[in-house]
Amino acid sequence: MGKVTGFLELDRIEETYAPPQERLKHYKEFVVGLNSAQVKNQGARCMDCGTPFCNNGCPVNNIIPDFNDLVYRNEWRNAFTVLDSTNNFPEFTGRICPAPCEAACVLNINDDPIGIKSIEHAIIDRAWEEGWVLPRPAKHQTGKKVAVVGSGPAGMAAAQQLARAGHDVTLFEKNDRVGGLLRYGIPDFKLDKSHIDRRVKQLEAEGVHIRTGVLIGAMPTEGGASKVTNLAQETISAEQLQQDFDAVLLTGGAEHSRDLPVPGRELDGVHFAMEFLPQQNRVNAGDKFKGQIRADGKHVVVIGGGDTGSDCVGTSNRHGAKSVTQFEVMPMPPEQENKPLVWPYWPIKLRTSSSHDEGCVREFAISTKTFNGDKGKVKSLTTVQVEFKDGKLVEVAGTEKDWPADLVLLAMGFTNPVATVLDAFGIEKDARGNAKATTDFTGGYATNVAKVFAAGDMRRGQSLVVWAIREGRQAARAVDEFLMGDSELPR
């Protein structure tokens, strides 16, 4: 694959960013992609490694060496065909996937891995520019009706696959726009929503009926995104859905935010990240919004060191925060992983995002003890350093510290899907509160309720966009097999 001596002669080229002082003025994407010559060189670096671990490192099993080789040979349309055969939405993964494929690259054992994500990004962007991304409606209809509940990447992928198999598919979304957390969780500067909108048009051209503002089951009462973004104007019971459709696939997100129940949690100014981020996305979309949570001129503390926390950092800086500090309870990871020890698995190492580069103080091994307020509003918080002893995190005596905080954003991840949808259908849950369903080839993704399936974060818990696409595709095949007795959809 690629050039025989390519990885010996050519270095990895990273995508670059617009300068922070420029990109902080707006909410638009700021990644500067590789040009055709650079992509060709990156494809040339792909080794003829015999066993391409990148394929297994990628949850959707992209055929990575093949499209690397094709861009090296300037066969861009064929490269798109290969990429499109395994991944319904490469423009999503090419922008926001952390690229486990690159961690698994054989070259990563003792060198810089192939820039697989940048190559994928370049292929799909060129495919849209050249008009190669076209609707593929089914030639024949099966007469079977399928309801897909939840329009995030899992639901969109499943709906597309099922429509292409000839089923009459309706995609339900409780919010006013399609996309799930792609739409209302990920900032526009990481994923412009036009990428979702053009895929929605493709789904509709392929026969998918899209119904937004429709809540299945009952109104959620739990915290986090479910309470804030829900703009449902219509409610349909689980019984009605089971009556009207031959199969139901639940693909909602793991929307129940992890809370921090310490003294002062009730103070004004302490919010879930998923109260804060969706509001800005709505404003960017032109919605009128009263009482938006803003960081202007405030000391902002983000609790949680993952991607959601990073998104809060970037959004706060664009608001014009006075300071932004991010807390992580775990110790600071090493800047470079021990490759011989962890390859080809996903390594734990220090990751610095573009939002961190825009301005942020990062604190590790730190735990919040109290939120402190004045007249009902948060003004500071008290922390303590922690360390591991006998496998447990314990406080370090004498390390308590007060931090100014006018806005605190809780970005500690998500525990499980909101229970109302699962309870409405009577679906069994696993120990973490997710829908209980296996991924077996036979009967996979089926719940304990007849003709009801579950996939994506609702089944596996909080995960990556690429895992959502994989589960949506696999669940679509399982539903197709259930309805037809066999399926030609890919696993």
Short mmCIF file of C-alpha atoms in Angstrom, two decimals:
data_model
loop_
_atom_site.label_atom_id
_atom_site.label_comp_id
_atom_site.label_asym_id
_atom_site.label_seq_id
_atom_site.Cartn_x
_atom_site.Cartn_y
_atom_site.Cartn_z
CA MET A 1 0.00 0.00 0.00
CA GLY A 2 1.19 3.52 -0.76
CA LYS A 3 4.83 4.08 -1.61
CA VAL A 4 7.11 1.21 -0.59
CA THR A 5 9.57 3.53 1.16
CA GLY A 6 7.08 6.30 1.89
CA PHE A 7 7.16 6.12 5.67
CA LEU A 8 10.97 6.15 5.57
CA GLU A 9 11.10 9.29 3.46
CA LEU A 10 8.04 11.31 4.46
CA ASP A 11 7.03 12.78 7.80
CA ARG A 12 3.55 13.01 9.21
CA ILE A 13 1.84 16.30 8.39
CA GLU A 14 -0.72 17.62 10.87
CA GLU A 15 -3.76 19.67 10.02
CA THR A 16 -3.30 23.20 11.35
CA TYR A 17 -5.57 25.77 12.98
CA ALA A 18 -6.31 29.42 12.41
CA PRO A 19 -4.55 31.55 15.08
CA PRO A 20 -6.39 31.75 18.44
CA GLN A 21 -6.80 35.52 18.24
CA GLU A 22 -8.72 35.06 14.98
CA ARG A 23 -10.85 32.01 15.78
CA LEU A 24 -11.98 33.33 19.19
CA LYS A 25 -13.99 35.99 17.35
CA HIS A 26 -16.45 33.49 15.88
CA TYR A 27 -18.04 30.03 16.18
CA LYS A 28 -17.04 28.75 12.76
CA GLU A 29 -14.75 25.80 12.04
CA PHE A 30 -11.08 26.81 12.00
CA VAL A 31 -9.19 23.64 11.01
CA VAL A 32 -6.99 24.12 7.96
CA GLY A 33 -7.12 20.82 6.09
CA LEU A 34 -4.34 19.30 4.02
CA ASN A 35 -4.09 20.07 0.32
CA SER A 36 -4.11 17.33 -2.31
CA ALA A 37 -0.33 17.02 -2.46
CA GLN A 38 -0.08 16.72 1.31
CA VAL A 39 -2.81 14.10 1.42
CA LYS A 40 -1.01 12.16 -1.33
CA ASN A 41 2.17 12.19 0.75
CA GLN A 42 0.30 11.04 3.83
CA GLY A 43 -1.22 8.19 1.85
CA ALA A 44 2.25 7.32 0.61
CA ARG A 45 3.40 6.77 4.20
CA CYS A 46 0.99 3.85 4.67
CA MET A 47 3.09 0.69 5.10
CA ASP A 48 2.39 -2.61 3.42
CA CYS A 49 2.21 -3.91 6.98
CA GLY A 50 0.55 -7.25 6.31
CA THR A 51 -1.86 -7.02 9.24
CA PRO A 52 -3.47 -3.57 9.25
CA PHE A 53 -4.36 -3.10 12.91
CA CYS A 54 -5.91 0.26 11.97
CA ASN A 55 -8.92 -1.62 10.55
CA ASN A 56 -9.64 -3.18 13.92
CA GLY A 57 -8.81 0.02 15.79
CA CYS A 58 -11.57 1.75 13.82
CA PRO A 59 -15.02 0.85 15.25
CA VAL A 60 -16.67 1.03 11.80
CA ASN A 61 -13.82 -1.08 10.35
CA ASN A 62 -12.88 1.45 7.68
CA ILE A 63 -10.75 -0.17 4.98
CA ILE A 64 -7.98 2.27 5.70
CA PRO A 65 -4.98 0.92 3.74
CA ASP A 66 -7.10 0.81 0.60
CA PHE A 67 -8.24 4.43 0.66
CA ASN A 68 -4.74 5.53 1.70
CA ASP A 69 -3.34 3.82 -1.35
CA LEU A 70 -6.02 5.26 -3.62
CA VAL A 71 -5.37 8.88 -2.62
CA TYR A 72 -1.65 8.23 -3.11
CA ARG A 73 -2.52 7.15 -6.66
CA ASN A 74 -4.84 10.17 -7.13
CA GLU A 75 -7.89 7.91 -7.45
CA TRP A 76 -10.03 10.11 -5.24
CA ARG A 77 -13.45 8.91 -6.36
CA ASN A 78 -12.50 5.30 -5.73
CA ALA A 79 -11.13 6.35 -2.35
CA PHE A 80 -14.52 7.87 -1.54
CA THR A 81 -16.31 4.69 -2.65
CA VAL A 82 -14.17 2.64 -0.26
CA LEU A 83 -14.71 5.07 2.62
CA ASP A 84 -18.44 5.33 1.98
CA SER A 85 -18.82 1.55 2.04
CA THR A 86 -18.13 1.40 5.79
CA ASN A 87 -18.90 4.87 7.17
CA ASN A 88 -22.16 6.71 6.54
CA PHE A 89 -20.85 10.06 7.79
CA PRO A 90 -17.08 10.53 7.34
CA GLU A 91 -17.46 14.30 7.65
CA PHE A 92 -18.50 13.76 11.28
CA THR A 93 -15.72 11.34 12.18
CA GLY A 94 -13.14 13.26 10.12
CA ARG A 95 -13.79 16.25 12.37
CA ILE A 96 -14.61 14.99 15.87
CA CYS A 97 -13.44 11.38 16.14
CA PRO A 98 -10.30 11.02 18.32
CA ALA A 99 -8.93 8.54 15.75
CA PRO A 100 -8.37 5.22 17.58
CA CYS A 101 -7.30 3.95 14.14
CA GLU A 102 -4.14 6.07 14.39
CA ALA A 103 -3.32 4.70 17.83
CA ALA A 104 -3.55 1.20 16.31
CA CYS A 105 -1.42 2.05 13.23
CA VAL A 106 1.56 -0.31 12.94
CA LEU A 107 3.82 2.65 12.20
CA ASN A 108 2.83 4.06 15.60
CA ILE A 109 4.94 1.42 17.36
CA ASN A 110 8.11 3.47 16.90
CA ASP A 111 7.19 6.44 14.69
CA ASP A 112 4.40 8.91 14.03
CA PRO A 113 1.27 7.13 12.75
CA ILE A 114 -0.34 7.72 9.37
CA GLY A 115 -2.59 10.80 9.41
CA ILE A 116 -5.67 8.67 8.78
CA LYS A 117 -8.16 11.18 10.17
CA SER A 118 -6.83 14.02 7.98
CA ILE A 119 -6.98 11.74 4.92
CA GLU A 120 -10.59 10.78 5.71
CA HIS A 121 -11.43 14.45 6.20
CA ALA A 122 -9.93 15.34 2.83
CA ILE A 123 -11.69 12.50 0.98
CA ILE A 124 -15.19 13.33 2.16
CA ASP A 125 -14.79 17.09 1.73
CA ARG A 126 -13.66 16.53 -1.85
CA ALA A 127 -16.53 14.09 -2.43
CA TRP A 128 -19.05 16.76 -1.45
CA GLU A 129 -17.28 19.37 -3.59
CA GLU A 130 -17.27 17.08 -6.62
CA GLY A 131 -20.92 16.02 -6.19
CA TRP A 132 -20.13 12.36 -5.54
CA VAL A 133 -22.31 12.14 -2.42
CA LEU A 134 -25.73 11.28 -3.83
CA PRO A 135 -28.94 9.79 -2.43
CA ARG A 136 -29.26 6.03 -2.91
CA PRO A 137 -32.97 5.25 -2.57
CA ALA A 138 -34.01 1.61 -2.56
CA LYS A 139 -35.09 0.09 -5.86
CA HIS A 140 -37.79 -1.99 -4.21
CA GLN A 141 -39.91 -1.46 -1.11
CA THR A 142 -40.46 -4.22 1.45
CA GLY A 143 -43.73 -2.90 2.84
CA LYS A 144 -42.30 -2.99 6.37
CA LYS A 145 -42.44 0.07 8.64
CA VAL A 146 -39.63 0.89 11.06
CA ALA A 147 -39.51 3.60 13.73
CA VAL A 148 -36.08 4.92 14.74
CA VAL A 149 -36.23 6.94 17.96
CA GLY A 150 -33.37 9.41 18.37
CA SER A 151 -31.66 11.26 15.52
CA GLY A 152 -28.05 11.32 16.67
CA PRO A 153 -25.36 9.57 14.62
CA ALA A 154 -26.63 6.09 15.60
CA GLY A 155 -30.19 6.91 14.60
CA MET A 156 -29.18 8.66 11.39
CA ALA A 157 -26.95 5.76 10.33
CA ALA A 158 -29.60 3.16 11.16
CA ALA A 159 -32.34 5.09 9.37
CA GLN A 160 -30.20 5.44 6.26
CA GLN A 161 -29.27 1.76 6.15
CA LEU A 162 -32.85 0.61 6.71
CA ALA A 163 -34.21 2.98 4.06
CA ARG A 164 -31.65 1.68 1.57
CA ALA A 165 -32.86 -1.85 2.37
CA GLY A 166 -36.31 -0.81 1.21
CA HIS A 167 -38.11 -0.28 4.51
CA ASP A 168 -40.48 2.60 5.25
CA VAL A 169 -38.48 4.43 7.95
CA THR A 170 -39.61 7.22 10.25
CA LEU A 171 -36.93 8.98 12.31
CA PHE A 172 -38.28 10.57 15.50
CA GLU A 173 -36.48 13.37 17.38
CA LYS A 174 -37.74 15.12 20.52
CA ASN A 175 -35.88 18.34 19.74
CA ASP A 176 -36.65 20.78 16.97
CA ARG A 177 -33.71 19.76 14.76
CA VAL A 178 -32.05 16.49 13.79
CA GLY A 179 -28.61 15.56 15.09
CA GLY A 180 -28.80 14.71 18.79
CA LEU A 181 -25.60 15.71 20.60
CA LEU A 182 -23.97 16.43 17.25
CA ARG A 183 -26.47 19.28 16.99
CA TYR A 184 -26.80 20.45 20.59
CA GLY A 185 -23.73 19.12 22.36
CA ILE A 186 -20.75 19.74 20.09
CA PRO A 187 -19.87 23.40 19.45
CA ASP A 188 -20.17 24.75 15.94
CA PHE A 189 -16.46 25.55 15.87
CA LYS A 190 -15.78 21.80 15.99
CA LEU A 191 -18.66 20.67 13.74
CA ASP A 192 -20.55 23.13 11.61
CA LYS A 193 -24.20 22.14 11.55
CA SER A 194 -24.38 22.47 7.78
CA HIS A 195 -22.74 19.03 7.65
CA ILE A 196 -25.75 17.59 9.49
CA ASP A 197 -28.25 19.54 7.39
CA ARG A 198 -27.02 18.18 4.06
CA ARG A 199 -27.11 14.62 5.41
CA VAL A 200 -30.70 15.24 6.53
CA LYS A 201 -31.54 16.21 2.94
CA GLN A 202 -29.90 13.01 1.73
CA LEU A 203 -31.91 10.92 4.20
CA GLU A 204 -35.14 12.55 3.07
CA ALA A 205 -34.23 11.96 -0.59
CA GLU A 206 -33.70 8.29 0.28
CA GLY A 207 -37.21 8.05 1.70
CA VAL A 208 -36.69 8.60 5.44
CA HIS A 209 -39.60 10.43 7.07
CA ILE A 210 -38.27 12.82 9.71
CA ARG A 211 -40.48 13.98 12.57
CA THR A 212 -38.97 16.48 14.99
CA GLY A 213 -40.53 17.83 18.17
CA VAL A 214 -41.95 14.39 18.98
CA LEU A 215 -41.35 12.83 22.38
CA ILE A 216 -41.71 9.06 22.69
CA GLY A 217 -42.93 7.95 26.10
CA ALA A 218 -43.14 10.58 28.85
CA MET A 219 -41.53 13.92 29.58
CA PRO A 220 -38.09 13.47 31.19
CA THR A 221 -37.68 14.88 34.67
CA GLU A 222 -33.95 14.19 35.06
CA GLY A 223 -31.16 16.76 34.76
CA GLY A 224 -28.74 17.52 31.99
CA ALA A 225 -29.47 17.76 28.28
CA SER A 226 -32.83 16.01 28.50
CA LYS A 227 -34.33 18.84 30.54
CA VAL A 228 -32.74 21.71 28.67
CA THR A 229 -32.85 20.91 24.97
CA ASN A 230 -36.21 19.16 24.81
CA LEU A 231 -38.67 21.23 22.76
CA ALA A 232 -41.13 18.44 22.04
CA GLN A 233 -44.52 19.61 20.85
CA GLU A 234 -46.09 16.16 20.56
CA THR A 235 -46.00 13.00 22.64
CA ILE A 236 -46.52 9.48 21.29
CA SER A 237 -46.89 6.54 23.63
CA ALA A 238 -44.68 3.47 23.39
CA GLU A 239 -47.81 1.37 22.86
CA GLN A 240 -48.87 3.47 19.88
CA LEU A 241 -45.44 3.20 18.29
CA GLN A 242 -45.40 -0.58 18.69
CA GLN A 243 -48.86 -0.74 17.16
CA ASP A 244 -48.03 1.44 14.14
CA PHE A 245 -44.63 -0.05 13.22
CA ASP A 246 -43.26 -3.51 12.47
CA ALA A 247 -40.05 -2.75 14.38
CA VAL A 248 -38.81 -0.02 16.71
CA LEU A 249 -35.14 0.91 17.14
CA LEU A 250 -34.19 3.10 20.11
CA THR A 251 -31.04 5.13 19.46
CA GLY A 252 -31.26 7.96 21.97
CA GLY A 253 -28.21 9.27 23.78
CA ALA A 254 -26.82 8.76 27.28
CA GLU A 255 -28.20 12.12 28.38
CA HIS A 256 -28.19 11.79 32.17
CA SER A 257 -25.32 14.03 33.26
CA ARG A 258 -23.11 12.97 36.16
CA ASP A 259 -23.76 15.33 39.06
CA LEU A 260 -21.54 16.64 41.87
CA PRO A 261 -23.67 16.61 45.06
CA VAL A 262 -21.45 18.68 47.35
CA PRO A 263 -22.54 21.55 49.64
CA GLY A 264 -23.59 24.58 47.60
CA ARG A 265 -24.67 22.60 44.53
CA GLU A 266 -27.99 24.47 44.55
CA LEU A 267 -26.36 27.88 44.06
CA ASP A 268 -27.18 29.93 41.00
CA GLY A 269 -24.29 29.74 38.54
CA VAL A 270 -23.59 26.01 38.91
CA HIS A 271 -24.78 24.28 35.75
CA PHE A 272 -24.41 21.09 33.79
CA ALA A 273 -22.30 21.49 30.66
CA MET A 274 -25.30 20.31 28.70
CA GLU A 275 -27.30 23.26 29.95
CA PHE A 276 -24.57 25.63 28.75
CA LEU A 277 -23.44 24.23 25.38
CA PRO A 278 -26.83 23.68 23.66
CA GLN A 279 -27.89 27.24 24.36
CA GLN A 280 -24.96 28.68 22.39
CA ASN A 281 -25.63 26.30 19.50
CA ARG A 282 -29.24 27.49 19.40
CA VAL A 283 -28.14 31.13 19.39
CA ASN A 284 -25.74 30.37 16.55
CA ALA A 285 -28.65 28.82 14.63
CA GLY A 286 -30.61 32.07 14.95
CA ASP A 287 -32.93 31.12 17.79
CA LYS A 288 -34.11 33.78 20.21
CA PHE A 289 -33.08 32.74 23.69
CA LYS A 290 -33.91 34.50 26.97
CA GLY A 291 -31.66 34.06 29.97
CA GLN A 292 -28.76 32.43 28.17
CA ILE A 293 -26.01 31.17 30.46
CA ARG A 294 -23.06 33.41 29.62
CA ALA A 295 -19.42 33.49 30.70
CA ASP A 296 -18.73 37.14 29.83
CA GLY A 297 -16.34 38.72 32.34
CA LYS A 298 -16.67 35.78 34.73
CA HIS A 299 -14.23 33.48 36.46
CA VAL A 300 -15.25 30.12 34.93
CA VAL A 301 -14.40 26.76 36.45
CA VAL A 302 -15.00 23.66 34.33
CA ILE A 303 -15.12 20.43 36.34
CA GLY A 304 -14.21 17.49 34.13
CA GLY A 305 -11.17 17.01 31.91
CA GLY A 306 -12.71 15.30 28.87
CA ASP A 307 -13.99 16.53 25.51
CA THR A 308 -17.16 18.06 26.94
CA GLY A 309 -15.06 20.06 29.39
CA SER A 310 -12.83 21.20 26.55
CA ASP A 311 -15.92 22.34 24.64
CA CYS A 312 -16.96 24.40 27.67
CA VAL A 313 -13.51 25.98 27.73
CA GLY A 314 -13.68 26.99 24.07
CA THR A 315 -17.21 28.37 24.37
CA SER A 316 -16.39 30.30 27.56
CA ASN A 317 -13.39 31.92 25.90
CA ARG A 318 -15.57 32.98 22.97
CA HIS A 319 -17.99 34.56 25.42
CA GLY A 320 -15.13 36.61 26.83
CA ALA A 321 -14.56 34.92 30.18
CA LYS A 322 -12.24 36.69 32.62
CA SER A 323 -10.50 33.39 33.38
CA VAL A 324 -11.08 29.71 32.62
CA THR A 325 -9.83 26.91 34.84
CA GLN A 326 -10.42 23.23 34.20
CA PHE A 327 -10.32 20.59 36.95
CA GLU A 328 -9.57 16.89 36.48
CA VAL A 329 -9.78 14.54 39.46
CA MET A 330 -7.32 12.05 37.98
CA PRO A 331 -3.54 12.61 38.07
CA MET A 332 -1.90 14.33 35.12
CA PRO A 333 -1.16 11.62 32.52
CA PRO A 334 2.25 11.34 30.82
CA GLU A 335 2.87 13.53 27.80
CA GLN A 336 4.03 10.49 25.81
CA GLU A 337 2.63 6.99 26.19
CA ASN A 338 4.77 3.87 26.53
CA LYS A 339 4.09 2.63 23.00
CA PRO A 340 5.54 -0.90 23.33
CA LEU A 341 3.31 -1.37 26.37
CA VAL A 342 -0.03 -0.02 25.11
CA TRP A 343 0.02 -0.40 21.31
CA PRO A 344 -2.38 -1.07 19.51
CA TYR A 345 -4.82 0.02 22.20
CA TRP A 346 -5.98 3.54 23.00
CA PRO A 347 -3.27 5.11 25.18
CA ILE A 348 -3.73 7.26 28.23
CA LYS A 349 -1.64 10.36 27.70
CA LEU A 350 -1.91 14.11 28.09
CA ARG A 351 -4.11 15.53 25.34
CA THR A 352 -4.19 19.25 24.71
CA SER A 353 -7.12 20.45 22.61
CA SER A 354 -7.40 23.56 20.48
CA SER A 355 -9.66 25.04 23.18
CA HIS A 356 -6.91 24.65 25.78
CA ASP A 357 -4.54 26.53 23.49
CA GLU A 358 -7.01 29.42 23.39
CA GLY A 359 -6.57 30.07 27.10
CA CYS A 360 -7.08 27.77 30.07
CA VAL A 361 -5.43 26.77 33.34
CA ARG A 362 -5.55 23.00 33.83
CA GLU A 363 -5.44 21.45 37.29
CA PHE A 364 -5.05 17.71 37.85
CA ALA A 365 -5.57 15.45 40.88
CA ILE A 366 -8.01 17.96 42.34
CA SER A 367 -11.43 17.43 43.90
CA THR A 368 -14.17 19.96 44.68
CA LYS A 369 -15.39 19.96 48.30
CA THR A 370 -17.87 22.86 48.38
CA PHE A 371 -19.40 25.60 46.25
CA ASN A 372 -19.41 28.90 48.14
CA GLY A 373 -21.96 31.59 47.49
CA ASP A 374 -23.25 35.03 48.34
CA LYS A 375 -26.96 35.90 48.15
CA GLY A 376 -27.69 32.62 46.42
CA LYS A 377 -25.04 32.95 43.72
CA VAL A 378 -21.80 31.00 43.46
CA LYS A 379 -18.72 33.13 44.13
CA SER A 380 -15.99 30.58 44.75
CA LEU A 381 -15.33 26.92 45.36
CA THR A 382 -13.08 25.00 47.70
CA THR A 383 -10.89 22.17 46.48
CA VAL A 384 -8.42 19.67 47.84
CA GLN A 385 -5.65 17.76 46.12
CA VAL A 386 -6.09 13.99 45.90
CA GLU A 387 -3.79 11.04 45.33
CA PHE A 388 -4.07 7.29 44.86
CA LYS A 389 -3.48 5.12 47.93
CA ASP A 390 -4.28 1.42 47.94
CA GLY A 391 -6.23 1.86 44.72
CA LYS A 392 -8.39 4.68 46.06
CA LEU A 393 -8.34 8.45 45.68
CA VAL A 394 -7.74 10.09 49.06
CA GLU A 395 -7.40 13.71 50.08
CA VAL A 396 -3.97 15.20 50.71
CA ALA A 397 -3.97 16.93 54.07
CA GLY A 398 -3.30 20.65 54.08
CA THR A 399 -4.03 21.21 50.38
CA GLU A 400 -7.42 22.95 50.59
CA LYS A 401 -7.70 26.01 48.38
CA ASP A 402 -10.39 28.53 47.40
CA TRP A 403 -10.87 29.49 43.75
CA PRO A 404 -12.91 32.42 42.42
CA ALA A 405 -15.85 31.10 40.43
CA ASP A 406 -18.78 33.07 39.03
CA LEU A 407 -19.77 30.22 36.70
CA VAL A 408 -19.19 26.51 37.32
CA LEU A 409 -19.80 24.00 34.54
CA LEU A 410 -20.13 20.31 35.40
CA ALA A 411 -18.64 18.27 32.54
CA MET A 412 -17.97 14.94 34.21
CA GLY A 413 -19.58 12.73 31.59
CA PHE A 414 -22.90 10.95 31.34
CA THR A 415 -24.11 7.96 33.32
CA ASN A 416 -26.98 6.49 31.29
CA PRO A 417 -29.94 7.34 29.07
CA VAL A 418 -32.92 9.06 30.68
CA ALA A 419 -35.11 6.31 32.05
CA THR A 420 -38.45 7.53 30.72
CA VAL A 421 -38.12 6.06 27.22
CA LEU A 422 -36.86 2.69 28.41
CA ASP A 423 -39.48 2.51 31.15
CA ALA A 424 -42.24 3.40 28.70
CA PHE A 425 -41.41 0.31 26.66
CA GLY A 426 -40.69 -1.87 29.70
CA ILE A 427 -37.12 -2.55 28.59
CA GLU A 428 -34.71 -4.32 30.92
CA LYS A 429 -31.62 -2.34 31.89
CA ASP A 430 -28.08 -3.38 32.64
CA ALA A 431 -26.24 -2.50 35.85
CA ARG A 432 -25.45 1.00 34.52
CA GLY A 433 -29.02 1.82 33.52
CA ASN A 434 -28.54 1.28 29.78
CA ALA A 435 -30.88 -0.74 27.58
CA LYS A 436 -29.98 -4.41 27.93
CA ALA A 437 -29.23 -5.87 24.49
CA THR A 438 -26.39 -7.93 23.08
CA THR A 439 -24.41 -7.42 19.87
CA ASP A 440 -24.57 -11.07 18.78
CA PHE A 441 -24.81 -11.69 15.05
CA THR A 442 -28.06 -13.59 15.64
CA GLY A 443 -30.69 -11.59 17.47
CA GLY A 444 -28.29 -8.75 18.14
CA TYR A 445 -29.51 -5.41 19.50
CA ALA A 446 -32.89 -6.94 20.41
CA THR A 447 -34.30 -6.01 23.83
CA ASN A 448 -36.55 -8.12 26.04
CA VAL A 449 -39.57 -6.44 24.40
CA ALA A 450 -40.82 -8.00 21.17
CA LYS A 451 -39.76 -6.13 18.00
CA VAL A 452 -37.99 -3.39 19.99
CA PHE A 453 -34.23 -2.93 19.49
CA ALA A 454 -31.65 -0.59 21.06
CA ALA A 455 -28.30 0.75 19.82
CA GLY A 456 -25.79 3.54 20.32
CA ASP A 457 -25.25 5.30 23.62
CA MET A 458 -28.66 4.11 24.82
CA ARG A 459 -27.31 0.55 24.74
CA ARG A 460 -23.55 0.89 25.34
CA GLY A 461 -23.43 4.08 27.40
CA GLN A 462 -21.49 7.28 26.72
CA SER A 463 -19.16 6.71 23.80
CA LEU A 464 -17.70 8.12 20.58
CA VAL A 465 -19.49 9.22 17.42
CA VAL A 466 -17.75 6.45 15.49
CA TRP A 467 -19.14 3.82 17.90
CA ALA A 468 -22.60 5.31 17.45
CA ILE A 469 -22.34 4.98 13.66
CA ARG A 470 -21.11 1.39 14.01
CA GLU A 471 -23.97 0.42 16.31
CA GLY A 472 -26.53 2.15 14.09
CA ARG A 473 -25.29 0.21 11.07
CA GLN A 474 -25.17 -3.11 12.88
CA ALA A 475 -28.57 -2.61 14.49
CA ALA A 476 -30.04 -1.79 11.08
CA ARG A 477 -28.85 -5.17 9.83
CA ALA A 478 -30.34 -6.88 12.88
CA VAL A 479 -33.70 -5.18 12.31
CA ASP A 480 -33.58 -6.07 8.60
CA GLU A 481 -32.91 -9.72 9.48
CA PHE A 482 -35.77 -9.68 11.97
CA LEU A 483 -38.19 -8.31 9.38
CA MET A 484 -37.04 -10.24 6.31
CA GLY A 485 -35.36 -13.38 7.68
CA ASP A 486 -32.08 -12.39 6.04
CA SER A 487 -30.15 -9.23 5.26
CA GLU A 488 -27.73 -7.98 2.66
CA LEU A 489 -26.74 -4.98 4.77
CA PRO A 490 -23.14 -5.02 5.98
CA ARG A 491 -22.42 -5.96 9.57
#
